[in-house]
Amino acid sequence: MRLTQILLKKSKSKDILVLMESVVSGHKYIQRRERLSEKLELFKYDPYIQQTCLYRERKKVVSIK
């Protein structure tokens, strides 16, 4: 192995995309958040029930560079 391959590690990205899901209807959308922050919970308009409801983070989708 070369010395440069040993010394240069792949850096982790600062942001990730996560899947947000409505607690009421199951509507899903993708949101961006920082890697080190806590899991997201927020109130957002749900088009299925046409009201504002709680969305919770379900899973990580992909890292963003």
PDB file of N, CA and C in Angstrom:
ATOM      1  N   MET A   1       0.833  -1.193   0.000  1.00  0.00           N
ATOM      2  CA  MET A   1       0.000   0.000   0.000  1.00  0.00           C
ATOM      3  C   MET A   1       0.869   1.245   0.000  1.00  0.00           C
ATOM      4  N   ARG A   2       0.333   2.249  -0.571  1.00  0.00           N
ATOM      5  CA  ARG A   2       1.037   3.524  -0.585  1.00  0.00           C
ATOM      6  C   ARG A   2       0.741   4.285   0.696  1.00  0.00           C
ATOM      7  N   LEU A   3       1.658   5.139   1.037  1.00  0.00           N
ATOM      8  CA  LEU A   3       1.514   5.930   2.257  1.00  0.00           C
ATOM      9  C   LEU A   3       0.306   6.858   2.190  1.00  0.00           C
ATOM     10  N   THR A   4       0.018   7.421   1.014  1.00  0.00           N
ATOM     11  CA  THR A   4      -1.121   8.338   0.889  1.00  0.00           C
ATOM     12  C   THR A   4      -2.446   7.624   1.097  1.00  0.00           C
ATOM     13  N   GLN A   5      -2.554   6.379   0.691  1.00  0.00           N
ATOM     14  CA  GLN A   5      -3.790   5.629   0.891  1.00  0.00           C
ATOM     15  C   GLN A   5      -4.019   5.346   2.369  1.00  0.00           C
ATOM     16  N   ILE A   6      -2.967   5.178   3.112  1.00  0.00           N
ATOM     17  CA  ILE A   6      -3.089   4.901   4.540  1.00  0.00           C
ATOM     18  C   ILE A   6      -3.484   6.157   5.310  1.00  0.00           C
ATOM     19  N   LEU A   7      -2.903   7.300   4.941  1.00  0.00           N
ATOM     20  CA  LEU A   7      -3.118   8.533   5.689  1.00  0.00           C
ATOM     21  C   LEU A   7      -4.436   9.222   5.357  1.00  0.00           C
ATOM     22  N   LEU A   8      -4.933   9.067   4.148  1.00  0.00           N
ATOM     23  CA  LEU A   8      -6.151   9.759   3.746  1.00  0.00           C
ATOM     24  C   LEU A   8      -7.369   8.876   3.988  1.00  0.00           C
ATOM     25  N   LYS A   9      -8.168   9.243   4.969  1.00  0.00           N
ATOM     26  CA  LYS A   9      -9.405   8.517   5.245  1.00  0.00           C
ATOM     27  C   LYS A   9     -10.555   9.205   4.537  1.00  0.00           C
ATOM     28  N   LYS A  10     -11.588   8.468   4.295  1.00  0.00           N
ATOM     29  CA  LYS A  10     -12.783   9.028   3.692  1.00  0.00           C
ATOM     30  C   LYS A  10     -13.541   9.801   4.765  1.00  0.00           C
ATOM     31  N   SER A  11     -13.790  11.076   4.507  1.00  0.00           N
ATOM     32  CA  SER A  11     -14.476  11.891   5.506  1.00  0.00           C
ATOM     33  C   SER A  11     -15.979  11.668   5.443  1.00  0.00           C
ATOM     34  N   LYS A  12     -16.622  11.769   6.588  1.00  0.00           N
ATOM     35  CA  LYS A  12     -18.076  11.617   6.642  1.00  0.00           C
ATOM     36  C   LYS A  12     -18.733  12.939   6.289  1.00  0.00           C
ATOM     37  N   SER A  13     -19.896  12.852   5.689  1.00  0.00           N
ATOM     38  CA  SER A  13     -20.605  14.057   5.288  1.00  0.00           C
ATOM     39  C   SER A  13     -21.251  14.716   6.503  1.00  0.00           C
ATOM     40  N   LYS A  14     -21.523  15.991   6.381  1.00  0.00           N
ATOM     41  CA  LYS A  14     -22.114  16.758   7.470  1.00  0.00           C
ATOM     42  C   LYS A  14     -23.625  16.547   7.563  1.00  0.00           C
ATOM     43  N   ASP A  15     -24.275  16.381   6.423  1.00  0.00           N
ATOM     44  CA  ASP A  15     -25.732  16.263   6.369  1.00  0.00           C
ATOM     45  C   ASP A  15     -26.160  14.896   5.861  1.00  0.00           C
ATOM     46  N   ILE A  16     -27.388  14.504   6.235  1.00  0.00           N
ATOM     47  CA  ILE A  16     -27.986  13.271   5.722  1.00  0.00           C
ATOM     48  C   ILE A  16     -29.435  13.549   5.337  1.00  0.00           C
ATOM     49  N   LEU A  17     -29.971  12.721   4.455  1.00  0.00           N
ATOM     50  CA  LEU A  17     -31.385  12.766   4.115  1.00  0.00           C
ATOM     51  C   LEU A  17     -32.099  11.692   4.919  1.00  0.00           C
ATOM     52  N   VAL A  18     -33.223  12.061   5.539  1.00  0.00           N
ATOM     53  CA  VAL A  18     -33.989  11.109   6.341  1.00  0.00           C
ATOM     54  C   VAL A  18     -35.430  11.071   5.848  1.00  0.00           C
ATOM     55  N   LEU A  19     -36.074   9.931   6.043  1.00  0.00           N
ATOM     56  CA  LEU A  19     -37.459   9.744   5.648  1.00  0.00           C
ATOM     57  C   LEU A  19     -38.362  10.155   6.807  1.00  0.00           C
ATOM     58  N   MET A  20     -39.244  11.120   6.555  1.00  0.00           N
ATOM     59  CA  MET A  20     -40.195  11.582   7.561  1.00  0.00           C
ATOM     60  C   MET A  20     -41.559  10.968   7.250  1.00  0.00           C
ATOM     61  N   GLU A  21     -42.267  10.491   8.294  1.00  0.00           N
ATOM     62  CA  GLU A  21     -43.571   9.851   8.100  1.00  0.00           C
ATOM     63  C   GLU A  21     -44.597  10.462   9.034  1.00  0.00           C
ATOM     64  N   SER A  22     -45.789  10.715   8.502  1.00  0.00           N
ATOM     65  CA  SER A  22     -46.890  11.268   9.277  1.00  0.00           C
ATOM     66  C   SER A  22     -47.394  10.223  10.272  1.00  0.00           C
ATOM     67  N   VAL A  23     -47.650  10.663  11.497  1.00  0.00           N
ATOM     68  CA  VAL A  23     -48.171   9.770  12.535  1.00  0.00           C
ATOM     69  C   VAL A  23     -49.627   9.393  12.228  1.00  0.00           C
ATOM     70  N   VAL A  24     -50.368  10.309  11.626  1.00  0.00           N
ATOM     71  CA  VAL A  24     -51.796  10.109  11.393  1.00  0.00           C
ATOM     72  C   VAL A  24     -52.074   9.272  10.138  1.00  0.00           C
ATOM     73  N   SER A  25     -51.549   9.710   8.994  1.00  0.00           N
ATOM     74  CA  SER A  25     -51.957   9.076   7.735  1.00  0.00           C
ATOM     75  C   SER A  25     -50.892   8.194   7.094  1.00  0.00           C
ATOM     76  N   GLY A  26     -49.647   8.328   7.493  1.00  0.00           N
ATOM     77  CA  GLY A  26     -48.589   7.546   6.878  1.00  0.00           C
ATOM     78  C   GLY A  26     -47.950   8.215   5.672  1.00  0.00           C
ATOM     79  N   HIS A  27     -48.330   9.466   5.385  1.00  0.00           N
ATOM     80  CA  HIS A  27     -47.719  10.219   4.281  1.00  0.00           C
ATOM     81  C   HIS A  27     -46.228  10.385   4.557  1.00  0.00           C
ATOM     82  N   LYS A  28     -45.390  10.253   3.512  1.00  0.00           N
ATOM     83  CA  LYS A  28     -43.942  10.302   3.685  1.00  0.00           C
ATOM     84  C   LYS A  28     -43.321  11.374   2.809  1.00  0.00           C
ATOM     85  N   TYR A  29     -42.228  11.958   3.285  1.00  0.00           N
ATOM     86  CA  TYR A  29     -41.407  12.849   2.481  1.00  0.00           C
ATOM     87  C   TYR A  29     -39.993  12.827   3.033  1.00  0.00           C
ATOM     88  N   ILE A  30     -39.048  13.372   2.254  1.00  0.00           N
ATOM     89  CA  ILE A  30     -37.635  13.338   2.633  1.00  0.00           C
ATOM     90  C   ILE A  30     -37.203  14.712   3.125  1.00  0.00           C
ATOM     91  N   GLN A  31     -36.463  14.739   4.224  1.00  0.00           N
ATOM     92  CA  GLN A  31     -35.999  15.965   4.865  1.00  0.00           C
ATOM     93  C   GLN A  31     -34.491  15.883   5.066  1.00  0.00           C
ATOM     94  N   ARG A  32     -33.822  17.003   5.052  1.00  0.00           N
ATOM     95  CA  ARG A  32     -32.385  17.066   5.288  1.00  0.00           C
ATOM     96  C   ARG A  32     -32.136  17.473   6.738  1.00  0.00           C
ATOM     97  N   ARG A  33     -31.148  16.817   7.390  1.00  0.00           N
ATOM     98  CA  ARG A  33     -30.752  17.206   8.741  1.00  0.00           C
ATOM     99  C   ARG A  33     -29.268  16.961   8.933  1.00  0.00           C
ATOM    100  N   GLU A  34     -28.697  17.569   9.962  1.00  0.00           N
ATOM    101  CA  GLU A  34     -27.290  17.359  10.271  1.00  0.00           C
ATOM    102  C   GLU A  34     -27.096  15.977  10.873  1.00  0.00           C
ATOM    103  N   ARG A  35     -25.949  15.394  10.610  1.00  0.00           N
ATOM    104  CA  ARG A  35     -25.665  14.040  11.067  1.00  0.00           C
ATOM    105  C   ARG A  35     -25.672  13.932  12.596  1.00  0.00           C
ATOM    106  N   LEU A  36     -25.144  14.924  13.277  1.00  0.00           N
ATOM    107  CA  LEU A  36     -24.972  14.834  14.727  1.00  0.00           C
ATOM    108  C   LEU A  36     -26.180  15.319  15.528  1.00  0.00           C
ATOM    109  N   SER A  37     -27.182  15.882  14.876  1.00  0.00           N
ATOM    110  CA  SER A  37     -28.356  16.357  15.604  1.00  0.00           C
ATOM    111  C   SER A  37     -29.275  15.195  15.972  1.00  0.00           C
ATOM    112  N   GLU A  38     -30.223  15.468  16.853  1.00  0.00           N
ATOM    113  CA  GLU A  38     -31.162  14.439  17.297  1.00  0.00           C
ATOM    114  C   GLU A  38     -32.178  14.129  16.204  1.00  0.00           C
ATOM    115  N   LYS A  39     -32.933  13.053  16.378  1.00  0.00           N
ATOM    116  CA  LYS A  39     -33.966  12.683  15.409  1.00  0.00           C
ATOM    117  C   LYS A  39     -35.027  13.778  15.344  1.00  0.00           C
ATOM    118  N   LEU A  40     -35.558  13.987  14.146  1.00  0.00           N
ATOM    119  CA  LEU A  40     -36.519  15.061  13.919  1.00  0.00           C
ATOM    120  C   LEU A  40     -37.939  14.649  14.276  1.00  0.00           C
ATOM    121  N   GLU A  41     -38.665  15.582  14.845  1.00  0.00           N
ATOM    122  CA  GLU A  41     -40.114  15.513  15.030  1.00  0.00           C
ATOM    123  C   GLU A  41     -40.632  16.916  14.785  1.00  0.00           C
ATOM    124  N   LEU A  42     -41.554  17.065  13.852  1.00  0.00           N
ATOM    125  CA  LEU A  42     -42.053  18.395  13.548  1.00  0.00           C
ATOM    126  C   LEU A  42     -43.491  18.348  13.069  1.00  0.00           C
ATOM    127  N   PHE A  43     -44.158  19.505  13.150  1.00  0.00           N
ATOM    128  CA  PHE A  43     -45.523  19.635  12.658  1.00  0.00           C
ATOM    129  C   PHE A  43     -45.469  20.204  11.253  1.00  0.00           C
ATOM    130  N   LYS A  44     -46.184  19.549  10.341  1.00  0.00           N
ATOM    131  CA  LYS A  44     -46.205  19.960   8.945  1.00  0.00           C
ATOM    132  C   LYS A  44     -47.574  19.618   8.361  1.00  0.00           C
ATOM    133  N   TYR A  45     -47.938  20.319   7.307  1.00  0.00           N
ATOM    134  CA  TYR A  45     -49.214  20.089   6.640  1.00  0.00           C
ATOM    135  C   TYR A  45     -49.227  18.722   5.959  1.00  0.00           C
ATOM    136  N   ASP A  46     -50.262  17.939   6.219  1.00  0.00           N
ATOM    137  CA  ASP A  46     -50.434  16.616   5.620  1.00  0.00           C
ATOM    138  C   ASP A  46     -51.504  16.718   4.532  1.00  0.00           C
ATOM    139  N   PRO A  47     -51.142  16.495   3.272  1.00  0.00           N
ATOM    140  CA  PRO A  47     -52.127  16.640   2.199  1.00  0.00           C
ATOM    141  C   PRO A  47     -53.214  15.575   2.201  1.00  0.00           C
ATOM    142  N   TYR A  48     -52.985  14.422   2.812  1.00  0.00           N
ATOM    143  CA  TYR A  48     -53.998  13.364   2.832  1.00  0.00           C
ATOM    144  C   TYR A  48     -55.190  13.748   3.700  1.00  0.00           C
ATOM    145  N   ILE A  49     -54.922  14.307   4.876  1.00  0.00           N
ATOM    146  CA  ILE A  49     -56.019  14.675   5.783  1.00  0.00           C
ATOM    147  C   ILE A  49     -56.310  16.173   5.755  1.00  0.00           C
ATOM    148  N   GLN A  50     -55.490  16.932   5.024  1.00  0.00           N
ATOM    149  CA  GLN A  50     -55.635  18.384   4.862  1.00  0.00           C
ATOM    150  C   GLN A  50     -55.617  19.117   6.191  1.00  0.00           C
ATOM    151  N   GLN A  51     -54.722  18.709   7.066  1.00  0.00           N
ATOM    152  CA  GLN A  51     -54.511  19.357   8.366  1.00  0.00           C
ATOM    153  C   GLN A  51     -53.035  19.267   8.730  1.00  0.00           C
ATOM    154  N   THR A  52     -52.646  20.049   9.722  1.00  0.00           N
ATOM    155  CA  THR A  52     -51.292  19.970  10.241  1.00  0.00           C
ATOM    156  C   THR A  52     -51.212  18.820  11.233  1.00  0.00           C
ATOM    157  N   CYS A  53     -50.170  18.002  11.123  1.00  0.00           N
ATOM    158  CA  CYS A  53     -50.011  16.886  12.053  1.00  0.00           C
ATOM    159  C   CYS A  53     -48.524  16.631  12.302  1.00  0.00           C
ATOM    160  N   LEU A  54     -48.235  15.722  13.206  1.00  0.00           N
ATOM    161  CA  LEU A  54     -46.874  15.403  13.608  1.00  0.00           C
ATOM    162  C   LEU A  54     -46.212  14.451  12.621  1.00  0.00           C
ATOM    163  N   TYR A  55     -44.977  14.779  12.231  1.00  0.00           N
ATOM    164  CA  TYR A  55     -44.143  13.910  11.399  1.00  0.00           C
ATOM    165  C   TYR A  55     -42.949  13.471  12.230  1.00  0.00           C
ATOM    166  N   ARG A  56     -42.594  12.199  12.133  1.00  0.00           N
ATOM    167  CA  ARG A  56     -41.441  11.651  12.849  1.00  0.00           C
ATOM    168  C   ARG A  56     -40.450  11.059  11.860  1.00  0.00           C
ATOM    169  N   GLU A  57     -39.187  11.130  12.235  1.00  0.00           N
ATOM    170  CA  GLU A  57     -38.137  10.538  11.408  1.00  0.00           C
ATOM    171  C   GLU A  57     -38.212   9.024  11.514  1.00  0.00           C
ATOM    172  N   ARG A  58     -38.200   8.344  10.364  1.00  0.00           N
ATOM    173  CA  ARG A  58     -38.264   6.883  10.356  1.00  0.00           C
ATOM    174  C   ARG A  58     -36.902   6.258  10.124  1.00  0.00           C
ATOM    175  N   LYS A  59     -36.188   6.665   9.058  1.00  0.00           N
ATOM    176  CA  LYS A  59     -34.895   6.053   8.773  1.00  0.00           C
ATOM    177  C   LYS A  59     -34.027   6.967   7.937  1.00  0.00           C
ATOM    178  N   LYS A  60     -32.734   6.678   7.931  1.00  0.00           N
ATOM    179  CA  LYS A  60     -31.767   7.408   7.125  1.00  0.00           C
ATOM    180  C   LYS A  60     -31.863   6.910   5.685  1.00  0.00           C
ATOM    181  N   VAL A  61     -31.872   7.835   4.733  1.00  0.00           N
ATOM    182  CA  VAL A  61     -31.954   7.466   3.331  1.00  0.00           C
ATOM    183  C   VAL A  61     -30.560   7.456   2.703  1.00  0.00           C
ATOM    184  N   VAL A  62     -29.833   8.585   2.797  1.00  0.00           N
ATOM    185  CA  VAL A  62     -28.522   8.696   2.158  1.00  0.00           C
ATOM    186  C   VAL A  62     -27.724   9.840   2.782  1.00  0.00           C
ATOM    187  N   SER A  63     -26.397   9.790   2.674  1.00  0.00           N
ATOM    188  CA  SER A  63     -25.537  10.875   3.117  1.00  0.00           C
ATOM    189  C   SER A  63     -25.358  11.878   1.995  1.00  0.00           C
ATOM    190  N   ILE A  64     -25.207  13.154   2.358  1.00  0.00           N
ATOM    191  CA  ILE A  64     -25.002  14.225   1.386  1.00  0.00           C
ATOM    192  C   ILE A  64     -23.613  14.803   1.599  1.00  0.00           C
ATOM    193  N   LYS A  65     -22.906  15.060   0.524  1.00  0.00           N
ATOM    194  CA  LYS A  65     -21.577  15.649   0.660  1.00  0.00           C
ATOM    195  C   LYS A  65     -21.588  17.115   0.684  1.00  0.00           C
TER     196      LYS A  65
END
